[in-house]
Tab-separated table of C-alpha atoms in Angstrom:
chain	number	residue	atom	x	y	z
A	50	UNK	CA	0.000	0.000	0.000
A	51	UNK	CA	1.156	3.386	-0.812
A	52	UNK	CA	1.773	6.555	0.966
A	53	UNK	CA	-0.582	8.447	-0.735
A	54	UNK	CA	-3.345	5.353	0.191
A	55	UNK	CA	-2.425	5.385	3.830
A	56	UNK	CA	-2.748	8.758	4.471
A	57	UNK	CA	-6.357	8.896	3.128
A	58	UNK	CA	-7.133	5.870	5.086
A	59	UNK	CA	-6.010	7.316	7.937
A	60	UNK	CA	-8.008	10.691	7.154
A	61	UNK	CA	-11.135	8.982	6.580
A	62	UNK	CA	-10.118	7.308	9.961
A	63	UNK	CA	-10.182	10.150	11.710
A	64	UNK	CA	-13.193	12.250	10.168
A	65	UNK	CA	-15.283	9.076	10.813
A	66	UNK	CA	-14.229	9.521	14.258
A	67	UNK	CA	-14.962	12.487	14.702
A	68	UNK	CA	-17.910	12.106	13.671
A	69	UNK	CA	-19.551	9.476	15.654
A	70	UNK	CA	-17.785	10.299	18.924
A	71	UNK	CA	-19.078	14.184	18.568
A	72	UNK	CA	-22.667	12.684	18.112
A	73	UNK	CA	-22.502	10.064	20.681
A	74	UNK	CA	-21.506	13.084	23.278
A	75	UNK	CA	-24.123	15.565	21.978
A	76	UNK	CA	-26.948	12.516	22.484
A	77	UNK	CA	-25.050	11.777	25.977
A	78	UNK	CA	-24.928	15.730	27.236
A	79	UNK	CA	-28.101	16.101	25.930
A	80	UNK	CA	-29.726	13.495	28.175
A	81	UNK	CA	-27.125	14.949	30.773
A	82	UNK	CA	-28.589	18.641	30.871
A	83	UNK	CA	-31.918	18.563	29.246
A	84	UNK	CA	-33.184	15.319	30.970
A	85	UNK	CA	-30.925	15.098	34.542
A	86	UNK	CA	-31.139	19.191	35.114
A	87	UNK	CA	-27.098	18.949	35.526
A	88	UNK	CA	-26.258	22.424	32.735
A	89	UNK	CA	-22.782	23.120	33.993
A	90	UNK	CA	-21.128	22.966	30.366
A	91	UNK	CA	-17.908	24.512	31.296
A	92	UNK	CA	-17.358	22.720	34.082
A	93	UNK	CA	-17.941	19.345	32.629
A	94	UNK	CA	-15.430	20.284	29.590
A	95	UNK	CA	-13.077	21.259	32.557
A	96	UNK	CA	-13.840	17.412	33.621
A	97	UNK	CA	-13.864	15.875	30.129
A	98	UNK	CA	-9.660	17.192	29.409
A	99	UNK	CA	-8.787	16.127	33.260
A	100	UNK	CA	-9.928	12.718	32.435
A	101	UNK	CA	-8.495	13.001	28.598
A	102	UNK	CA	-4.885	14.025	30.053
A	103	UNK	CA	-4.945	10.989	32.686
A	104	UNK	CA	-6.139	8.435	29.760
A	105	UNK	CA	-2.813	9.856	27.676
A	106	UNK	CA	-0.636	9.508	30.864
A	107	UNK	CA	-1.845	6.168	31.036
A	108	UNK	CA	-1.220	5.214	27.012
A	109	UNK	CA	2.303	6.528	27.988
A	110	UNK	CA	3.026	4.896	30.579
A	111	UNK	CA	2.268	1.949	28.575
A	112	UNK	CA	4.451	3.175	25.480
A	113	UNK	CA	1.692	3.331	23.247
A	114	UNK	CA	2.854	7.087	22.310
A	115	UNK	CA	6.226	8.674	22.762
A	116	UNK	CA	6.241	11.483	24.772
A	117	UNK	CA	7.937	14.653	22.797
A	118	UNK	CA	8.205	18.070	24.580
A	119	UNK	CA	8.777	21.315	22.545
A	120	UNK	CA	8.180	24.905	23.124
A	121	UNK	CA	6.826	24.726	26.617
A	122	UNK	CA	5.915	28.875	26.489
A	123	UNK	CA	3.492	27.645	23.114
A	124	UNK	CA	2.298	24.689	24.462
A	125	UNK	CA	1.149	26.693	27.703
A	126	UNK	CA	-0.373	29.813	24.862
A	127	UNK	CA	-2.134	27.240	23.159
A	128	UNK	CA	-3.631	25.161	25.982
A	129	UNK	CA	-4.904	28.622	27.825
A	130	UNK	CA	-6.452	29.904	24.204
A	131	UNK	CA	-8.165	26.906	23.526
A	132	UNK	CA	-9.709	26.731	27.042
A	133	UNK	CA	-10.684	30.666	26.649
A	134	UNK	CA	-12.133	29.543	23.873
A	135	UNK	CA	-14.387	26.892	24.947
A	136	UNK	CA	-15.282	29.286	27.788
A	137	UNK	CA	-16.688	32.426	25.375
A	138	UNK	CA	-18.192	29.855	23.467
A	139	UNK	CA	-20.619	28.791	26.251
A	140	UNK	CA	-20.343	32.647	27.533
A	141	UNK	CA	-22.442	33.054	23.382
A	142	UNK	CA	-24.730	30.520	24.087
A	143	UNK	CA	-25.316	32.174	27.234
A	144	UNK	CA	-26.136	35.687	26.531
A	145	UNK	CA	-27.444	35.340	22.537
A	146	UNK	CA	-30.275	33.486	21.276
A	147	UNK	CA	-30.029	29.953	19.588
A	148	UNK	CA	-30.450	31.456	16.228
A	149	UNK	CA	-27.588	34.224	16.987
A	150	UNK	CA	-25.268	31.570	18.798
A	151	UNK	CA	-25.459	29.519	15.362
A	152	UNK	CA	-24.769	32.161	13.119
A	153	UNK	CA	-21.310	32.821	15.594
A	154	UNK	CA	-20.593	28.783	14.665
A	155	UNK	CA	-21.200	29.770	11.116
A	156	UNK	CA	-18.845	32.846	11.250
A	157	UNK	CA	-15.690	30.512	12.070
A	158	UNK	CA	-15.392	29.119	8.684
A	159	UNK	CA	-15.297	32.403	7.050
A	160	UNK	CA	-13.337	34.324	9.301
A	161	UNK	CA	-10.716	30.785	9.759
A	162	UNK	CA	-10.468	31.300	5.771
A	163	UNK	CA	-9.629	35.318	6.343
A	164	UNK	CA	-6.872	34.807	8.877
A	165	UNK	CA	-5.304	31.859	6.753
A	166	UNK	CA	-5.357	34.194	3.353
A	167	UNK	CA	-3.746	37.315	5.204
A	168	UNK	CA	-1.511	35.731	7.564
A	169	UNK	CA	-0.476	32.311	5.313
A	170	UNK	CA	-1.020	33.761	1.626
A	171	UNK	CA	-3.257	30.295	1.805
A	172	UNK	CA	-5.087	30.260	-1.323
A	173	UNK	CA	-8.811	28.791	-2.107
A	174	UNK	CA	-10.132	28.593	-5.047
A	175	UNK	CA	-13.833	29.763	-5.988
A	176	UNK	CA	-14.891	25.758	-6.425
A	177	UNK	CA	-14.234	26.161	-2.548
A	178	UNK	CA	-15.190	29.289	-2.187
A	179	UNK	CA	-18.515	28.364	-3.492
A	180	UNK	CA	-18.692	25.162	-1.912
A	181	UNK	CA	-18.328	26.018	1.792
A	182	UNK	CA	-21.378	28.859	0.616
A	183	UNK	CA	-23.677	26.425	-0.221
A	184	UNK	CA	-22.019	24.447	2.756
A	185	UNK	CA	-22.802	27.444	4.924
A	186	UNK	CA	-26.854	28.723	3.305
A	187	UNK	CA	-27.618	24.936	4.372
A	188	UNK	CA	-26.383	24.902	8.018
A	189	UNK	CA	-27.984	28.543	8.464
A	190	UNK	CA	-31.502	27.156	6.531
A	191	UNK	CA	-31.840	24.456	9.026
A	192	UNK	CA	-30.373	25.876	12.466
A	193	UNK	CA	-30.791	29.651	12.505
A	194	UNK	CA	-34.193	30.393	13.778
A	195	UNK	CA	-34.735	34.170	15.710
A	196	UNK	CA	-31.613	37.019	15.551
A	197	UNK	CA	-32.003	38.790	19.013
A	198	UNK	CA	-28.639	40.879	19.094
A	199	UNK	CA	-27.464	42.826	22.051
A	200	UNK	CA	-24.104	44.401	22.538
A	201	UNK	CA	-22.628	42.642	25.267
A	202	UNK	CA	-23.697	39.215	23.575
A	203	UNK	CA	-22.266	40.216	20.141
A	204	UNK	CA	-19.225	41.537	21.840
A	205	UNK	CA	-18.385	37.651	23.132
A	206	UNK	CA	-19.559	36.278	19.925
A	207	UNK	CA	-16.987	38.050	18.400
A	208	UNK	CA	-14.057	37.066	20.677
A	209	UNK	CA	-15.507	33.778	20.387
A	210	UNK	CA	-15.007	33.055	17.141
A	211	UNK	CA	-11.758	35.368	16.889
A	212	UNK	CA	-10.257	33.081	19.319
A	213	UNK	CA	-11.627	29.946	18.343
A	214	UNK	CA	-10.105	30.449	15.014
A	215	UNK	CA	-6.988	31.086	16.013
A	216	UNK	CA	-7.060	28.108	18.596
A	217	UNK	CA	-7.410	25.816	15.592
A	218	UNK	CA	-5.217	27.581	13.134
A	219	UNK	CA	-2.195	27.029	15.994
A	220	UNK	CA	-3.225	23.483	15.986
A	221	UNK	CA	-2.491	22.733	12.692
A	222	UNK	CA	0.279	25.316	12.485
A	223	UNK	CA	2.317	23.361	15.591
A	224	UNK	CA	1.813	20.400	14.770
A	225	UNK	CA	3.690	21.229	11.501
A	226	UNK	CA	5.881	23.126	13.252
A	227	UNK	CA	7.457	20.808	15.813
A	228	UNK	CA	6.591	17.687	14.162
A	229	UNK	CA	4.039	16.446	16.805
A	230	UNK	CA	1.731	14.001	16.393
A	231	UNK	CA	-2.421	15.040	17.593
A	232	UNK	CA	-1.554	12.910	20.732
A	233	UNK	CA	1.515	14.674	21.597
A	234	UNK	CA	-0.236	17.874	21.790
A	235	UNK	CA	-3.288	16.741	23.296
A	236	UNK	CA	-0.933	15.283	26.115
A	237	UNK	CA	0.829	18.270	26.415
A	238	UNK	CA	-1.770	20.748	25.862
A	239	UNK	CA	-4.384	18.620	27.798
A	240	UNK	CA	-3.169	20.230	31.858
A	241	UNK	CA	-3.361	23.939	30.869
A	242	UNK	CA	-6.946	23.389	28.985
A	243	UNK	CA	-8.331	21.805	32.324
A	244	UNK	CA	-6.792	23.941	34.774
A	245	UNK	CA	-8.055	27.485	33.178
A	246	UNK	CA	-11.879	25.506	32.589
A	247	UNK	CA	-11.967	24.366	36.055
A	248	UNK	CA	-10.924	27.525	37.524
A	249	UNK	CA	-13.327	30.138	35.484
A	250	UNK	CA	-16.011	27.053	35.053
A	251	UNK	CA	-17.572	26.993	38.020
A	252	UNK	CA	-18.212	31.002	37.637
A	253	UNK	CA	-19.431	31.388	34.396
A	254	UNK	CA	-21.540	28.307	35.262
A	255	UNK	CA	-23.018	30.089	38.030
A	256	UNK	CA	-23.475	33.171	36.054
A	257	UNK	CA	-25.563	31.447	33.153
A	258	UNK	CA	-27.315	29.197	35.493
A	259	UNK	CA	-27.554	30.871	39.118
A	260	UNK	CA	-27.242	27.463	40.023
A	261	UNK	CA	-23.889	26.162	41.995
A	262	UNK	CA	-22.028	23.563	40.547
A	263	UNK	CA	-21.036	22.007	44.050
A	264	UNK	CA	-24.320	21.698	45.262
A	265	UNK	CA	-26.195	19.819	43.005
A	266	UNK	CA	-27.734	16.473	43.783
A	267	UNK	CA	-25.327	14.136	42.123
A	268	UNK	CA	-27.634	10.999	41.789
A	269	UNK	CA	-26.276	7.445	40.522
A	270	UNK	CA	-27.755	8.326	37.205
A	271	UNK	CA	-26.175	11.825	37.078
A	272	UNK	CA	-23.141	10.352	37.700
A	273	UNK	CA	-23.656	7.326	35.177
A	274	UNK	CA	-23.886	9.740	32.513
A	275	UNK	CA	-21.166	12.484	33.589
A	276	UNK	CA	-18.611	9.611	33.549
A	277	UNK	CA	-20.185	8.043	30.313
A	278	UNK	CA	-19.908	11.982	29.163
A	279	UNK	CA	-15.952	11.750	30.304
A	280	UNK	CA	-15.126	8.320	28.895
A	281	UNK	CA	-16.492	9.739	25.141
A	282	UNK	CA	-15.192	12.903	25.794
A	283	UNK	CA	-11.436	11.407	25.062
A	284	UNK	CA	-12.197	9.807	21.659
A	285	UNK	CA	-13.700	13.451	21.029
A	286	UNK	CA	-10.569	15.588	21.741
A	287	UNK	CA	-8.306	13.382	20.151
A	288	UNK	CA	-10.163	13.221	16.881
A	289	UNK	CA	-10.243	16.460	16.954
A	290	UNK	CA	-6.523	17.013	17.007
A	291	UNK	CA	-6.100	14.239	14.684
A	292	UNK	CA	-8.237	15.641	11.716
A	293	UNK	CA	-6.715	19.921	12.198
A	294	UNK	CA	-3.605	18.017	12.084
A	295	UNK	CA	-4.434	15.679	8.833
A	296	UNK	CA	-6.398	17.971	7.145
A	297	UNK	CA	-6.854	22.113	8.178
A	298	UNK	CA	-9.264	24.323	10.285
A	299	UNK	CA	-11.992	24.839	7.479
A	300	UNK	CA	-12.041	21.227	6.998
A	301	UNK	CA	-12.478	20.686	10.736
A	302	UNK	CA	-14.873	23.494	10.631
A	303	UNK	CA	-16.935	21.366	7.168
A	304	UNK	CA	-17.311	18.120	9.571
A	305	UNK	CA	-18.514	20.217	12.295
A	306	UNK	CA	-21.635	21.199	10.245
A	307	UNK	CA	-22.312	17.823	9.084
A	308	UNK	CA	-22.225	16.662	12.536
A	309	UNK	CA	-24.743	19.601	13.575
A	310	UNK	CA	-27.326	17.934	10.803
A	311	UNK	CA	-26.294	14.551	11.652
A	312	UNK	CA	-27.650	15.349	15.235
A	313	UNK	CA	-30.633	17.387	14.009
A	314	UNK	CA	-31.611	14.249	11.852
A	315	UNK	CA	-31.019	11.776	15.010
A	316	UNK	CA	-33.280	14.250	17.508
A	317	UNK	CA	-36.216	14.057	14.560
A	318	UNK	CA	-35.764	10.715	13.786
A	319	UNK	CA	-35.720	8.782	17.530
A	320	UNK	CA	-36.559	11.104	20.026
A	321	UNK	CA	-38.844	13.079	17.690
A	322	UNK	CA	-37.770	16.236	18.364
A	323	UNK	CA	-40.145	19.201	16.208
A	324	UNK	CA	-38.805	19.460	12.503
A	325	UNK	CA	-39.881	20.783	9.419
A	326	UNK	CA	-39.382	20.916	5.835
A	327	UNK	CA	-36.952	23.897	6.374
A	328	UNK	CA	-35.242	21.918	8.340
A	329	UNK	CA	-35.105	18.951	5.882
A	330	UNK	CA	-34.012	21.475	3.001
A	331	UNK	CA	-31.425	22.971	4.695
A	332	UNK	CA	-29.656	19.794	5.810
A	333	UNK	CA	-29.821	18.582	2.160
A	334	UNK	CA	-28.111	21.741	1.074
A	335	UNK	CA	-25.676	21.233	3.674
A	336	UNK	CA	-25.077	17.812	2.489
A	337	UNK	CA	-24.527	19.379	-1.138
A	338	UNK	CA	-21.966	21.871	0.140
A	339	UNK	CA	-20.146	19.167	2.098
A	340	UNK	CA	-19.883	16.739	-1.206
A	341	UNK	CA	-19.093	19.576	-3.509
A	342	UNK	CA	-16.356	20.759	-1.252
A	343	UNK	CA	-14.710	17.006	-0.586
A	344	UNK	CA	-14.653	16.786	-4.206
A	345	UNK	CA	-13.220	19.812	-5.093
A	346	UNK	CA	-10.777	19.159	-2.142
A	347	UNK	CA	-9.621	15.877	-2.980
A	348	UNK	CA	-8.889	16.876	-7.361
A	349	UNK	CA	-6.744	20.010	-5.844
A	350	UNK	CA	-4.771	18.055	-3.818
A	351	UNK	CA	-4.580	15.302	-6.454
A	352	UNK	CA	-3.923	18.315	-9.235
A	353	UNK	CA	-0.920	19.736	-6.466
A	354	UNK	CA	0.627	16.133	-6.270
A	355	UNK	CA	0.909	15.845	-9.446
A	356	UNK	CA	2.591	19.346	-10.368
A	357	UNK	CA	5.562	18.567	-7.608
A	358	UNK	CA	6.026	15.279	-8.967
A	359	UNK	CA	5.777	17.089	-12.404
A	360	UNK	CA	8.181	19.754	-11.499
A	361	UNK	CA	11.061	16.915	-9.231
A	362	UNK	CA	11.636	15.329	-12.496
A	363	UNK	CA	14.127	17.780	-14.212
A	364	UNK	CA	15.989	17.797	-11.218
A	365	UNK	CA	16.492	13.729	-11.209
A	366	UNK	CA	17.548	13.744	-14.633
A	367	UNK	CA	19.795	16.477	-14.566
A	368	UNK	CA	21.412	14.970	-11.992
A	369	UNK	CA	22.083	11.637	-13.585
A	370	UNK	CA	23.558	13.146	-16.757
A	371	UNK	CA	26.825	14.148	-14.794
A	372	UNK	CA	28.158	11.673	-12.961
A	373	UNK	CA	30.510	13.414	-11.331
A	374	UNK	CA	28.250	14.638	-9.352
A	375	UNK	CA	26.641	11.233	-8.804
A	376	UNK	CA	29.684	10.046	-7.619
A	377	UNK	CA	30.380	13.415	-5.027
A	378	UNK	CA	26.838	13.689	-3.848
A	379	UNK	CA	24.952	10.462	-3.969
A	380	UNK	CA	23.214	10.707	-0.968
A	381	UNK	CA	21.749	14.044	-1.558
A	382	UNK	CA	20.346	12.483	-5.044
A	383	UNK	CA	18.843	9.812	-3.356
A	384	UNK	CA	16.801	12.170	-0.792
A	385	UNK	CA	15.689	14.391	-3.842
A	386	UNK	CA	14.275	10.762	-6.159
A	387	UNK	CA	12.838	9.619	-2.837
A	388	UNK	CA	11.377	12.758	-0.871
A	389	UNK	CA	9.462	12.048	2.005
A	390	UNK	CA	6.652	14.679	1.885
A	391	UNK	CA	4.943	14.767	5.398
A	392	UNK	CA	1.274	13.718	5.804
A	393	UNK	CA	0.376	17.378	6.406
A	394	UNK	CA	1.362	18.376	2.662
A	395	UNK	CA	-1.382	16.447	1.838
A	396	UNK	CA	-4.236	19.101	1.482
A	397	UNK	CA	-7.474	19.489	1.463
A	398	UNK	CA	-8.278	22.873	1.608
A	399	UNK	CA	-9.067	21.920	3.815
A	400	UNK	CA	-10.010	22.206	10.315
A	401	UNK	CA	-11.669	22.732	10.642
């Protein structure tokens, strides 16, 4: 099997799942908070990383993973942005309606494309451009409902999705970087991400709920499901690493959508949640926006592979018409024929 074979095995590997552990802890949390009462969100993200880190430490421990430190000053930037991230998130939720809060989802792709053009020169073409639009007029058909705006509410949307971009941009971007695998900065990212959610979650908690986290009746079933929460919560957070890293932030940002339909489909279909046709249209537009941009994605990248392979062969022959050269620098011949591209040359895009 080639290179080229495994690393789209191992990318549909990792959108897959992300996909069904995401919708196995929406269903989960769902029952949680709707059903049980228990609507602490920040908190029990603060829980879900704690227990993430100690399942890595215990992979470790058993060499599943090798442990690589880096840049301990990023991996401490990056662990407190992503956990201010998750906070204004909920803070969004909080103080803007449903409809508004899902427009601020919406607004990541967009803006995540704007910081990657000015700040990368990343390029996307207008098949993508046009894709992620339809992508986007489905999600917004079938989730956006009533656009209450107030200041204070648009003013944490904003750093919401400011910083949530940027949270997954520097995913991809150190991963490349340092040459770390998604577990190796989960592990290391993991500690900082739980320690700034369980010190500000109990507060913004409390200020969405005006309920205290520490003194809620934790019944057997409250608990069942917190831990079931925790246990899912790991396969969640390290699929999510895995796909930024395999793919980008817009693509991460694509499979988010499809998981919001996916769970908008499962609430109609067995619990019978209230749909209606816009609902039904919108998800099918979704689902158009998500096929056109996969396709477009995958004949880029196939159209970019074959340009560099296009453009190494000069250099091979060149090389073997003299050779005295051959003779004086074999080995660097031999790592030009042969390059090793990394997985993460292999684009997409495509993180989201």
């Amino acid at each position: 099997m080639t290179e080229n074979h495994k690393f789209q095995l191992g990318t549909i590997g990792a959108l897959s799942l992300s996909v069904v552990s995401s919708v196995s802890i929406v269903i989960c949390n769902k029952a949680l908070i709707s059903t049980l009462g228990f609507t602490f969100a920040t908190t029990l993200t603060s829980w879900h990383l704690l227990v993430t880190f100690c399942s890595l430490h215990v992979a470790l421990s058993m060499n599943l993973f090798e442990h690589k430190p880096f840049d301990a000053t990023a991996v401490m930037g990056f662990g407190i942005l992503n956990g201010i991230s998750i906070g204004l998130l909920n803070l969004s939720l909080g103080f803007n309606s449903v409809g508004f809060y899902q427009m601020t989802k919406l607004a990541i792709i967009p803006c995540t494309v704007l910081l990657e053009t000015l700040f990368f020169r990343k390029k996307f073409s207008r098949n993508i451009q046009l894709s992620l639009a339809i992508l986007l007029l489905g999600v917004g058909i079938a989730t956006v409902t009533d656009l209450q705006l107030n200041l204070l509410g648009s003013v944490l949307s904003l750093l919401a999705v400011i910083t949530t971009c940027v949270a997954q941009i520097m995913t991809n971007t150190i991963q490349k970087k340092f040459k770390v695998s998604s577990t190796q900065l989960l592990y290391q990212s993991c500690p900082y991400q739980s320690i700034t959610l369980f010190i500000v979650g109990p507060f913004l908690d409390g200020l969405l709920t005006n309920l205290n986290v520490f003194a809620f009746k934790y019944t057997p079933q409250v608990l069942f499901f917190i831990v079931l929460s925790c246990l899912i919560s790991v396969t969640v957070n390290f699929s999510t690493f895995l796909v930024i890293g395999k793919t980008s932030p817009v693509t991460y940002q694509v499979l988010g959508h499809l998981k919001t339909c996916l769970v908008l489909a499962f609430g109609y279909g067995l619990l019978h949640d209230q749909f209606s046709w816009r609902n039904i249209m919108g998800i099918l537009i979704a689902v158009v926006g998500m096929v056109l941009y996969s396709y477009y994605c995958t004949v880029e990248s196939q159209q970019q592979k074959a340009s560099e392979s296009s453009a190494q062969l000069p250099q091979v022959k060149e090389s073997e018409s003299d050779p005295l050269i051959i003779a004086d620098k074999g080995s660097e011949i031999l790592s030009e024929s042969d390059p090793k591209t990394p997985a993460w040359n292999l684009k997409r895009d495509l993180d989201a």
